[in-house]
CSV table of C-alpha atoms in Angstrom, one decimal:
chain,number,residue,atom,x,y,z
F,12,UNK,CA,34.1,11.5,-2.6
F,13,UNK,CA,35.5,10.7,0.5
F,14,UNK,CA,38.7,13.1,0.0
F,15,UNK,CA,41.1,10.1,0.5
F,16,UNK,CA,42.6,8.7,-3.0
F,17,UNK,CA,42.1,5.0,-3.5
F,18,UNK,CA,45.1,2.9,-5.1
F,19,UNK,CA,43.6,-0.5,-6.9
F,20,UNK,CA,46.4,-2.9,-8.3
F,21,UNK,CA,45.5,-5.9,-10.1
F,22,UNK,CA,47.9,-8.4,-11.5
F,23,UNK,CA,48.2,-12.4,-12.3
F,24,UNK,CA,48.4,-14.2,-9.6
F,25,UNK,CA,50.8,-16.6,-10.6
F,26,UNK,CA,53.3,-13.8,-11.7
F,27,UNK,CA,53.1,-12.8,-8.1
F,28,UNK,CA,53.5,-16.1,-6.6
F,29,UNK,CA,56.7,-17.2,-9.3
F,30,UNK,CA,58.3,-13.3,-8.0
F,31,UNK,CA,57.6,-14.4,-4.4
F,32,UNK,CA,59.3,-17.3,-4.7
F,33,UNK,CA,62.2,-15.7,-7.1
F,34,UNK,CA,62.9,-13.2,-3.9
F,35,UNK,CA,62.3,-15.5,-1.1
F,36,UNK,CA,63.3,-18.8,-2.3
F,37,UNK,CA,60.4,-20.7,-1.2
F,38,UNK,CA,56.9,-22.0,-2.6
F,39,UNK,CA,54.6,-19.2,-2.1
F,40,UNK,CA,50.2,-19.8,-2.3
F,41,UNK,CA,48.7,-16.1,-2.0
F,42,UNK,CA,45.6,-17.4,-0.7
F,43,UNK,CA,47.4,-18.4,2.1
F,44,UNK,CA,47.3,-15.4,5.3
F,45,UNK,CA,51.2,-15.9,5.7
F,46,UNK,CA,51.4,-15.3,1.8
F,47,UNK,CA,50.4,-11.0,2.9
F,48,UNK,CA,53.3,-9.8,4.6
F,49,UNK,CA,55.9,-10.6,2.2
F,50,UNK,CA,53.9,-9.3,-0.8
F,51,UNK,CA,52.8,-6.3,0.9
F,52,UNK,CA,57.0,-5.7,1.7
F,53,UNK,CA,57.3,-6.3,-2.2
F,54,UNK,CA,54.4,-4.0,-3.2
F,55,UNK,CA,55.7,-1.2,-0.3
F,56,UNK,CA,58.9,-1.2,-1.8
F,57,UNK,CA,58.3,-0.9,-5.7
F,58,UNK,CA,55.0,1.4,-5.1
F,59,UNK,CA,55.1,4.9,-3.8
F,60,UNK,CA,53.9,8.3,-4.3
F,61,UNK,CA,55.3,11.7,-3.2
F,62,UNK,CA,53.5,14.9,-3.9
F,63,UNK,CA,54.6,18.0,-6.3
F,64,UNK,CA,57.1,18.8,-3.4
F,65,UNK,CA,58.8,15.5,-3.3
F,66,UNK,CA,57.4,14.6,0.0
F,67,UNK,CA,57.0,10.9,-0.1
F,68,UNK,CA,52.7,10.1,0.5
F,69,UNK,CA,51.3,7.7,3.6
F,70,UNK,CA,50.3,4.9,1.3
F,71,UNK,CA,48.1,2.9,3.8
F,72,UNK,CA,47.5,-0.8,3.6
F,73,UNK,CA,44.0,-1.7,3.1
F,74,UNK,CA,44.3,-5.4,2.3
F,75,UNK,CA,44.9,-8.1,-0.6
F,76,UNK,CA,42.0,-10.1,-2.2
F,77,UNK,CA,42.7,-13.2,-4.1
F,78,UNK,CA,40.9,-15.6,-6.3
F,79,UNK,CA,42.3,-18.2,-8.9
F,80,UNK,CA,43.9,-16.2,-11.3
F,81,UNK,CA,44.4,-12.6,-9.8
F,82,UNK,CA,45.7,-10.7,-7.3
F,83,UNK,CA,44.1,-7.6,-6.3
F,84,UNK,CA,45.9,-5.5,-3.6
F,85,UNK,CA,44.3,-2.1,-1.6
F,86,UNK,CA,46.0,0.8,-0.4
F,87,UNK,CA,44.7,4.3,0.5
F,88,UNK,CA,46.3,7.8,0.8
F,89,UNK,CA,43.6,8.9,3.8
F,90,UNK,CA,42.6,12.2,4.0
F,91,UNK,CA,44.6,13.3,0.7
F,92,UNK,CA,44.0,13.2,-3.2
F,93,UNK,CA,46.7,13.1,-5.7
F,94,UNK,CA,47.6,16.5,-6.6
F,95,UNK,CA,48.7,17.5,-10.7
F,96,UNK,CA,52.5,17.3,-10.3
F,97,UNK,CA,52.5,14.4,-8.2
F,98,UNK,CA,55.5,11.9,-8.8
F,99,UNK,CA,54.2,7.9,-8.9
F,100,UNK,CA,56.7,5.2,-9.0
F,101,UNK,CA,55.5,1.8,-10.1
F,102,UNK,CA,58.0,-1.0,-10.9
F,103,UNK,CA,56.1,-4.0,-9.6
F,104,UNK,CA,57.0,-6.8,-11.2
F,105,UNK,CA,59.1,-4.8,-13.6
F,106,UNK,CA,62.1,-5.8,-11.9
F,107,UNK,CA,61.5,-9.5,-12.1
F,108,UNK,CA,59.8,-9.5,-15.7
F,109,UNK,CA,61.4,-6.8,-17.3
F,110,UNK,CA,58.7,-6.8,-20.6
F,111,UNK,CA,56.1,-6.0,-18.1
F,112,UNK,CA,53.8,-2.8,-18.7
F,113,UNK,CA,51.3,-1.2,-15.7
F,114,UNK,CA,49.0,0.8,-16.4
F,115,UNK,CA,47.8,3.7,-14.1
F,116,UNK,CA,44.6,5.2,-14.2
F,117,UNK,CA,44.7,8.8,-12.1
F,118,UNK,CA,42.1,11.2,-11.5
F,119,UNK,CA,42.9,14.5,-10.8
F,120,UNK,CA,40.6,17.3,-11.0
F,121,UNK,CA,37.4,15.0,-11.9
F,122,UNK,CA,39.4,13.7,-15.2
F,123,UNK,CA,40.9,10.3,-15.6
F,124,UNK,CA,43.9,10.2,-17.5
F,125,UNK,CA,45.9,6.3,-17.9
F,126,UNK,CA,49.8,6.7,-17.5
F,127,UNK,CA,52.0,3.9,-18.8
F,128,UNK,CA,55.1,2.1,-16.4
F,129,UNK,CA,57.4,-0.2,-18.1
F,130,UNK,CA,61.4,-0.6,-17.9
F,131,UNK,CA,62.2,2.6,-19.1
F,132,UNK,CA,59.9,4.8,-17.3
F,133,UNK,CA,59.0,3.5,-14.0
F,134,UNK,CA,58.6,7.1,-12.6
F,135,UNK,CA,55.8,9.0,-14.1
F,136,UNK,CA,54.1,12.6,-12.8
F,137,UNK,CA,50.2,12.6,-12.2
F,138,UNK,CA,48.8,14.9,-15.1
C-alpha cells in the first residue's frame, strides 16, 4: 500500500525490562522516555534485514508503544518491500532466554507466510 514494508514487534514487557536490566545493570521502567534509547540499541542490534544480495536494509525507527504488560516497537523499511530471497535475522530476546520462539509474519507477493526464530535458527529467508 504505501510501498514501504512495516516491521511490528510485540513482546512482554517485563521480559524486556529483566533483559534491560541483565545488559545494563540497572532497574529499567519502559514507560519511562529514557527507557527508548537503550532498547532501541538492543532491538538495532539483534534485528536486521538484508535483501537477496546480502545488502543489509535501512530499518528506520518509528517508535515504541507501551502499556502494562507489552511492548510494542515500530520500524519501517521506507520506500522498499521485502523481496522473496530476503535474509531476516531475529534473535531478540533469544540471547537472554534461550527457550524463546518469535514468530514472523512476511508478506511477499500479497501472501502471508509466518517464519519461526528460536536458538537454532535465528536467520531465516523471506519466502
Amino acid at each position: 500500500r504505501t510501498g514501504s514494508t512495516e516491521i511490528v514487534h510485540s513482546y512482554t514487557g517485563h521480559d524486556l525490562a529483566a533483559l534491560l536490566t541483565n545488559l545494563y545493570g540497572r532497574q529499567f521502567d519502559l514507560g519511562r522516555p529514557d527507557s527508548e534509547a537503550p532498547l532501541r540499541r538492543y532491538v538495532e542490534k539483534q534485528f536486521s534485514i538484508t535483501d537477496k544480495n546480502g545488502k543489509a536494509l535501512p530499518l528506520h525507527w518509528v517508535g515504541a508503544k507501551v502499556d502494562a504488560d507489552t511492548v510494542v516497537v515500530f520500524q519501517e523499511i521506507p520506500g522498499t518491500k521485502i523481496e522473496k530471497g530476503s535474509r531476516i535475522h531475529n534473535a531478540l530476546l533469544i540471547d537472554f532466554l534461550p527457550s524463546q520462539r518469535n514468530t514472523v509474519n512476511v508478506e511477499t507477493d500479497g501472501t502471508v507466510k509466518t517464519l519461526f526464530f528460536d536458538q537454532d535458527s535465528i536467520d531465516q529467508i523471506a519466502p
